XYZ file of C-alpha atoms in Angstrom:
527
model
C -7.033 -0.406 44.943
C -10.100 -2.021 46.533
C -9.415 -5.190 44.570
C -5.818 -5.362 45.891
C -7.016 -4.854 49.490
C -9.512 -7.688 49.107
C -6.756 -9.923 47.661
C -4.459 -9.112 50.599
C -7.219 -9.905 53.114
C -7.928 -13.118 51.239
C -4.244 -14.089 51.451
C -4.037 -13.375 55.193
C -7.257 -15.255 56.024
C -6.362 -18.207 53.776
C -2.873 -18.458 55.285
C -4.263 -18.419 58.832
C -6.996 -20.963 57.982
C -4.603 -23.419 56.314
C -2.186 -23.123 59.265
C -5.002 -23.874 61.759
C -6.215 -26.846 59.737
C -2.683 -28.276 59.447
C -1.792 -27.697 63.129
C -5.070 -28.460 64.960
C -6.970 -30.920 62.804
C -4.437 -32.702 60.596
C -1.623 -32.593 63.167
C 0.977 -31.697 60.561
C 4.272 -31.041 62.325
C 6.591 -30.836 59.321
C 7.461 -27.165 58.873
C 8.608 -27.762 55.276
C 5.209 -29.114 54.209
C 3.416 -26.175 55.779
C 5.881 -23.660 54.287
C 5.446 -25.000 50.734
C 1.643 -24.908 51.071
C 1.687 -21.353 52.319
C 4.166 -20.399 49.558
C 1.583 -21.585 47.018
C -0.976 -19.217 48.557
C 1.533 -16.358 48.320
C 2.124 -17.075 44.630
C -1.619 -17.125 43.924
C -2.019 -13.717 45.558
C 1.016 -12.370 43.665
C -0.408 -13.579 40.360
C -3.701 -11.716 40.848
C -2.774 -8.482 42.669
C -0.077 -5.888 43.124
C 3.284 -6.520 44.781
C 2.405 -4.964 48.148
C -0.521 -7.398 48.619
C 1.794 -10.348 47.936
C 4.391 -8.996 50.404
C 1.734 -8.634 53.123
C 0.664 -12.220 52.471
C 4.315 -13.347 52.625
C 4.791 -11.725 56.050
C 1.571 -13.337 57.287
C 2.750 -16.728 55.982
C 6.125 -16.300 57.734
C 4.422 -15.503 61.037
C 2.090 -18.507 60.711
C 5.030 -20.868 60.030
C 6.812 -19.446 63.055
C 3.791 -19.641 65.375
C 2.318 -23.008 64.381
C 5.232 -25.120 63.119
C 8.574 -23.961 64.549
C 9.394 -24.896 68.154
C 8.460 -23.677 70.615
C 5.001 -24.010 68.941
C 2.403 -21.469 69.999
C 4.855 -18.620 70.410
C 6.768 -16.344 68.058
C 10.050 -17.303 69.739
C 12.476 -19.637 67.924
C 14.552 -22.132 69.934
C 16.855 -23.407 67.194
C 18.985 -20.697 65.483
C 18.865 -22.711 62.240
C 15.128 -22.121 62.086
C 15.828 -18.398 61.851
C 17.713 -19.022 58.629
C 14.922 -21.186 57.253
C 12.304 -18.628 58.239
C 14.059 -15.722 56.537
C 14.820 -17.863 53.464
C 11.111 -18.623 53.289
C 10.301 -14.896 53.507
C 12.912 -14.036 50.872
C 11.641 -16.715 48.487
C 8.083 -15.516 49.004
C 8.992 -11.883 48.319
C 11.172 -12.708 45.284
C 8.505 -14.990 43.797
C 5.878 -12.332 44.435
C 8.057 -9.708 42.775
C 8.656 -11.878 39.700
C 4.982 -12.713 39.400
C 3.975 -9.061 39.757
C 6.604 -7.994 37.234
C 5.396 -10.613 34.773
C 1.811 -9.456 35.205
C 2.832 -5.815 34.764
C 4.665 -6.719 31.561
C 1.565 -8.492 30.287
C -0.617 -5.511 31.217
C 1.826 -3.155 29.511
C 1.886 -5.342 26.395
C -1.917 -5.270 26.237
C -1.898 -1.499 26.701
C 0.662 -1.062 23.900
C -1.362 -3.361 21.690
C -4.467 -1.263 22.347
C -2.502 1.916 21.643
C -1.232 0.549 18.335
C -4.739 -0.579 17.445
C -6.098 2.880 18.190
C -3.336 4.555 16.204
C -3.986 2.201 13.297
C -7.727 2.934 13.422
C -6.953 6.642 13.541
C -4.664 6.280 10.505
C -7.502 4.593 8.658
C -9.871 7.387 9.691
C -7.412 9.883 8.227
C -7.341 8.041 4.911
C -11.142 7.942 4.829
C -11.690 11.610 5.667
C -12.741 13.872 2.839
C -10.568 16.680 1.638
C -11.353 20.336 2.235
C -12.802 22.107 5.263
C -14.628 18.995 6.517
C -11.472 16.927 7.078
C -10.234 18.411 10.373
C -13.592 18.486 12.267
C -14.165 14.847 11.279
C -10.638 13.992 12.429
C -11.152 15.717 15.807
C -14.294 13.662 16.411
C -12.452 10.488 15.379
C -9.657 11.130 17.921
C -12.186 11.729 20.704
C -13.988 8.514 19.809
C -10.910 6.320 19.394
C -9.171 7.429 22.627
C -12.288 8.017 24.776
C -11.568 11.714 25.290
C -14.049 14.319 26.501
C -12.548 17.108 24.421
C -10.293 17.320 21.384
C -9.340 20.465 19.483
C -7.141 20.725 16.401
C -5.817 24.286 16.398
C -4.403 25.733 13.185
C -2.823 29.201 13.042
C -4.644 31.603 10.727
C -3.926 35.159 9.571
C -6.592 36.552 11.916
C -5.948 34.256 14.898
C -6.686 30.547 15.205
C -8.922 28.071 13.400
C -10.128 25.590 16.034
C -11.806 22.319 14.996
C -13.369 20.591 18.005
C -14.591 17.100 18.841
C -15.848 15.262 21.906
C -18.850 15.728 24.129
C -17.659 18.766 26.100
C -17.142 22.375 25.116
C -14.063 24.194 26.384
C -13.214 27.786 25.498
C -9.507 27.851 24.723
C -7.565 31.048 25.352
C -6.249 32.145 21.954
C -3.442 34.145 23.551
C -2.312 31.067 25.492
C -2.384 29.026 22.290
C -0.191 31.613 20.585
C 2.291 31.562 23.473
C 2.519 27.737 23.456
C 2.879 27.663 19.669
C 5.669 30.232 19.745
C 7.528 28.285 22.444
C 7.092 25.018 20.524
C 8.434 26.565 17.336
C 11.617 27.786 19.029
C 13.283 24.405 19.687
C 12.810 20.630 19.709
C 13.732 18.435 22.680
C 13.351 14.664 22.958
C 12.871 12.922 26.323
C 14.188 9.340 26.221
C 12.308 8.440 29.425
C 8.820 9.372 28.231
C 9.709 8.708 24.570
C 8.202 12.056 23.662
C 9.252 15.412 22.308
C 9.187 18.501 24.457
C 6.601 21.225 24.208
C 3.741 19.565 26.113
C 1.864 22.199 28.122
C -1.009 22.136 30.571
C -3.784 24.710 30.239
C -5.774 24.937 33.458
C -8.761 27.296 33.303
C -11.559 25.433 35.018
C -10.506 22.233 33.216
C -7.077 20.675 32.644
C -6.204 20.531 28.965
C -2.978 19.177 27.474
C -1.636 21.117 24.469
C 0.768 19.269 22.167
C 2.601 20.739 19.156
C 1.730 19.291 15.759
C 5.002 18.865 13.892
C 5.923 18.030 10.348
C 9.566 17.182 10.786
C 11.033 20.098 12.716
C 8.279 22.531 11.733
C 5.290 23.166 14.022
C 2.061 23.508 12.025
C -0.487 23.710 14.840
C -1.542 22.464 18.267
C -3.547 19.490 19.516
C -5.530 20.137 22.726
C -6.993 17.123 24.567
C -8.783 16.470 27.829
C -10.672 13.462 29.168
C -10.832 10.252 31.173
C -8.061 8.345 29.423
C -5.166 9.014 31.799
C -2.880 6.780 29.774
C -3.148 9.256 26.933
C -3.743 12.608 28.575
C -0.835 14.349 30.289
C 1.435 11.298 30.472
C -0.515 9.314 33.050
C 1.577 6.195 32.309
C 5.064 5.460 31.061
C 5.267 6.206 27.365
C 1.831 7.883 27.278
C 3.361 11.192 26.211
C 4.881 9.339 23.270
C 1.404 8.164 22.287
C 0.185 11.746 22.365
C 3.089 12.736 20.129
C 2.207 9.896 17.764
C -1.389 11.144 17.586
C -0.084 14.660 16.986
C 2.137 13.395 14.182
C -0.832 11.700 12.504
C -2.887 14.882 12.831
C -0.064 16.931 11.282
C 0.120 14.482 8.377
C -3.664 14.695 7.990
C -3.494 18.499 7.863
C -0.804 18.356 5.206
C -2.759 15.732 3.277
C -5.912 17.863 3.329
C -3.866 20.824 2.076
C -2.352 18.778 -0.754
C -5.751 17.348 -1.715
C -7.220 20.852 -1.874
C -4.371 21.968 -4.115
C -4.782 18.855 -6.260
C -8.515 19.477 -6.583
C -7.958 23.115 -7.500
C -5.365 22.088 -10.091
C -7.696 19.462 -11.536
C -10.538 21.974 -11.768
C -8.220 24.435 -13.493
C -7.088 21.732 -15.901
C -10.663 20.712 -16.675
C -11.634 24.337 -17.158
C -8.814 24.852 -19.637
C -9.718 21.628 -21.420
C -13.365 22.705 -21.677
C -12.369 26.110 -22.973
C -10.106 24.567 -25.594
C -12.793 22.089 -26.630
C -15.414 24.835 -26.823
C -13.192 27.061 -28.942
C -12.269 24.173 -31.241
C -15.908 23.108 -31.644
C -17.174 26.627 -32.251
C -14.361 27.356 -34.701
C -15.176 24.158 -36.580
C -18.923 24.831 -36.779
C -18.586 28.537 -37.506
C -16.245 28.048 -40.433
C -18.718 26.257 -42.748
C -21.800 28.522 -42.324
C -19.747 31.710 -42.439
C -18.065 30.556 -45.628
C -21.429 29.656 -47.147
C -22.939 33.018 -46.153
C -19.966 34.914 -47.557
C -20.152 33.062 -50.889
C -23.949 33.454 -51.124
C -23.762 37.171 -50.269
C -21.166 37.609 -53.012
C -23.338 35.747 -55.504
C -26.330 37.950 -54.678
C -24.362 40.955 -55.926
C -23.860 39.347 -59.336
C -26.016 40.797 -62.111
C -26.214 37.540 -64.067
C -28.411 35.724 -61.478
C -32.057 35.179 -62.359
C -34.879 35.308 -59.811
C -34.844 31.556 -59.069
C -31.109 31.568 -58.440
C -31.417 34.627 -56.171
C -34.110 32.858 -54.139
C -31.855 29.817 -53.830
C -28.980 31.960 -52.541
C -31.352 33.752 -50.107
C -32.565 30.404 -48.777
C -28.948 29.287 -48.340
C -28.152 32.416 -46.328
C -31.256 31.942 -44.152
C -30.435 28.279 -43.577
C -26.883 29.040 -42.479
C -28.053 31.909 -40.269
C -30.481 29.476 -38.655
C -27.626 27.064 -38.111
C -25.590 29.790 -36.413
C -28.567 30.768 -34.267
C -28.961 27.149 -33.182
C -25.271 27.012 -32.259
C -25.516 30.085 -30.045
C -28.745 28.788 -28.488
C -26.885 25.616 -27.529
C -24.124 27.671 -25.934
C -26.679 29.659 -23.943
C -28.488 26.486 -22.851
C -25.194 24.964 -21.706
C -24.438 28.107 -19.690
C -27.890 27.986 -18.055
C -27.421 24.319 -17.145
C -24.005 25.032 -15.591
C -25.483 27.928 -13.608
C -28.407 25.799 -12.375
C -30.842 28.312 -13.841
C -33.177 25.738 -15.426
C -36.399 25.120 -13.537
C -39.176 22.741 -14.503
C -42.796 23.956 -14.649
C -45.109 21.008 -15.127
C -48.463 21.330 -16.904
C -50.813 19.108 -18.828
C -49.972 19.017 -22.518
C -50.905 16.753 -25.448
C -48.146 14.272 -26.213
C -48.530 14.916 -29.935
C -47.757 18.616 -29.498
C -44.586 17.828 -27.519
C -43.329 15.566 -30.291
C -44.254 18.083 -33.015
C -42.503 20.851 -31.092
C -39.366 18.706 -30.954
C -39.531 18.152 -34.707
C -40.032 21.869 -35.374
C -37.034 22.811 -33.191
C -34.842 20.370 -35.131
C -35.348 22.563 -38.208
C -33.693 21.624 -41.456
C -31.595 18.810 -39.978
C -34.501 16.389 -40.619
C -35.207 17.444 -44.209
C -33.245 14.547 -45.738
C -34.814 11.873 -43.539
C -38.151 10.140 -43.221
C -39.678 10.639 -39.763
C -41.935 7.824 -38.560
C -43.855 8.820 -35.412
C -45.598 6.118 -33.385
C -47.637 7.338 -30.413
C -51.185 7.523 -29.049
C -52.747 10.712 -30.374
C -55.269 11.158 -27.563
C -52.853 11.252 -24.611
C -52.156 14.059 -22.154
C -49.016 14.066 -19.983
C -48.058 16.295 -17.067
C -44.477 17.426 -17.735
C -42.590 20.587 -18.585
C -43.305 20.554 -22.339
C -40.606 23.122 -23.150
C -37.756 21.118 -21.595
C -39.057 17.764 -22.840
C -39.523 18.907 -26.440
C -36.102 20.617 -26.436
C -34.423 17.407 -25.213
C -36.253 15.429 -27.920
C -35.065 17.934 -30.535
C -31.442 17.326 -29.581
C -31.925 13.565 -29.919
C -33.506 14.046 -33.349
C -30.629 16.250 -34.502
C -28.139 13.667 -33.254
C -29.965 10.887 -35.141
C -30.020 12.978 -38.322
C -26.256 13.534 -38.129
C -25.466 9.829 -37.788
C -28.089 8.309 -40.125
C -27.606 8.203 -43.906
C -29.684 10.538 -46.064
C -33.072 9.117 -47.023
C -33.177 6.690 -44.072
C -36.044 6.472 -41.610
C -35.858 7.880 -38.087
C -38.492 6.282 -35.843
C -39.917 8.215 -32.905
C -42.031 6.334 -30.368
C -43.736 7.936 -27.393
C -46.084 6.749 -24.684
C -46.784 6.528 -20.970
C -45.573 3.623 -18.846
C -44.389 2.696 -15.388
C -41.485 5.180 -15.721
C -43.815 8.014 -16.747
C -43.381 9.535 -20.188
C -41.049 7.430 -22.354
C -39.858 8.533 -25.810
C -37.332 6.815 -28.048
C -35.508 7.921 -31.200
C -34.276 5.100 -33.442
C -31.928 5.689 -36.391
C -30.592 3.356 -39.094
C -26.986 4.478 -38.934
C -23.820 2.569 -38.119
C -24.610 2.389 -34.400
C -22.521 3.551 -31.450
C -18.899 2.493 -31.150
C -18.098 0.601 -27.959
C -15.451 3.194 -27.053
C -18.023 6.010 -27.388
C -20.785 4.532 -25.203
C -19.380 5.639 -21.812
C -18.778 9.213 -23.057
C -21.864 9.945 -25.178
C -23.390 12.467 -22.793
C -20.178 14.314 -21.917
C -20.009 17.860 -23.161
C -18.069 18.482 -26.369
C -17.612 14.753 -26.957
C -18.112 14.021 -30.644
C -16.997 10.411 -30.918
C -15.452 8.449 -33.734
C -15.625 10.040 -37.204
C -16.316 13.499 -35.770
C -14.129 15.148 -38.391
C -16.602 14.072 -41.098
C -19.664 15.486 -39.342
C -20.928 18.877 -38.215
C -21.745 19.471 -34.570
C -20.172 20.763 -31.386
C -20.767 17.742 -29.159
C -23.094 19.759 -26.920
C -26.488 18.362 -27.965
C -26.626 15.162 -25.914
C -25.082 16.873 -22.891
C -27.722 19.619 -23.110
C -30.482 17.001 -23.380
C -29.229 15.313 -20.224
C -29.116 18.644 -18.362
C -32.647 19.629 -19.451
C -34.080 16.283 -18.376
C -32.240 16.401 -15.053
C -34.288 19.505 -14.188
C -37.409 17.289 -14.507
C -35.804 14.378 -12.605
C -35.726 12.558 -15.924
C -32.996 10.524 -17.554
C -31.677 9.675 -21.015
C -29.717 6.666 -22.224
C -28.536 5.051 -25.448
C -28.053 1.547 -26.804
C -27.290 -0.241 -30.044
C -30.063 -2.139 -31.803
C -29.608 -5.782 -32.721
C -30.574 -5.160 -36.367
C -28.374 -2.081 -36.773
C -28.573 1.554 -35.792
C -28.888 3.131 -32.373
C -31.756 3.914 -30.037
C -31.835 6.889 -27.658
C -34.504 6.912 -24.941
C -35.972 9.545 -22.625
C -37.891 8.785 -19.419
C -39.566 11.590 -17.462
C -41.689 10.981 -14.318
C -45.168 12.121 -15.361
C -48.876 11.587 -14.855
C -50.956 10.764 -17.908
C -54.593 10.602 -18.988
C -56.678 10.531 -22.130
C -57.414 13.764 -23.949
C -61.208 13.408 -23.639
C -60.860 13.462 -19.843
C -60.175 17.187 -20.137
C -57.364 19.434 -18.992
C -56.738 20.301 -15.356
C -58.139 23.789 -14.873
C -55.725 24.393 -11.985
C -52.712 24.349 -14.324
C -51.287 27.634 -15.588
C -52.079 28.374 -19.216
C -55.079 26.008 -19.466
C -58.241 27.725 -20.553
C -56.267 30.842 -21.499
C -56.322 31.422 -25.289
C -53.179 33.563 -25.015
C -51.109 30.439 -24.172
C -50.640 27.236 -26.136
C -50.058 23.794 -24.587
C -46.299 24.277 -24.609
C -46.461 27.403 -22.483
C -45.635 29.720 -25.401
C -47.354 33.067 -25.708
C -49.669 33.281 -28.736
C -49.764 36.544 -30.664
């Protein structure tokens, strides 16, 4: 408003100044020349201000033409009746030109406003696509609406069995009356009306309780799914402050309704995917256990039957006993793997670091591998006088799983090389076999649970070992990876963040178990 007043004053003063200069100093007596000059001033004012300022300037220009250039000069009287026609034509042209200029400027301003609205709606649509699914989607969306449309308060209200779920955004806090929300929602659900003037649907309500808030129904088609409550500085968006603004609010409400439905669908999709994965894991677990139980149970049943035969000598009975014990050990290892997998899934594995000789960690891994290494040559390469600060139980168990995996994939009688040492990554151990290597299709899935890879039907195993190793090392912030060797075979590596020192430097007396003869270096209780 102040800008328009200053433009009107500028037009009046400029018109009077030009008239004085023409009449007193330049001695211009041609009324047409003066009228065209003053008309230019009117058009300039009309192009930069509202219509009323241009009209005021037009009236001032008409009076100046009458006073300075139409006889009798110096008075507002007009001697020639034809000059009255010219004077009013001048005023009409000035007003019409001002009106056209103002209308053109208003159209340009409206086009810019619509462009900004479309840009904001597009940005909001992008925000919706980027929001995460679940309970975090609607609060993030409320904050995005407040930011995009410069609103002080935004609330997405969703009906719930026990009342309303309200997700708020913006810098202000407004306590919405839940009973009022229920009344507005019920009225919005009853009918749908479209206003062609405001380009908006009916159902817009004002809530005034210390602060004016506009409540808009959120509709999916004809169905109301919630309410959008907004309040703030942007009068073009709030409460229909400009033509078509209510339609913009409806457009925002439509996007919010779509976002709510999208979040609901994504939650259902996620739940369905989790259910599908759970069923797939159960099926894989049952298939793996059934496969690995069949062979040892059959062997135990046959050996137990043989032990009842009277024709066996002592050596043959010992052989059958050893077979039973070996298969029982295999079953025990299977159930231990299942328990370890359950502990990893439950997050029940915790790392307890202590100083331990590296040689004992490697030997513990070999011992836990049991009979799976009997048909292979184990070549261990490591410094014997090295202490590392890790959780020896988890590290040795992970190494045992890598050794068992190497034994399954390497031919009988081949060498399995174990290297261990301390480096920039902490404790690093590798297990190298001389098998056929890892198929390219298997590399991305090696550490997935129950994945057995190509040729699994010809080998024992449940596909849990490498997954368990990864879970055990994750508790120590360690990692495991695999690669094919250039000269054949595969190499699996373990890296665990750890301190290291030489054995003759002594153990850290602050560590649990050190100096206590009832504990060994792996944290196991000695009898």
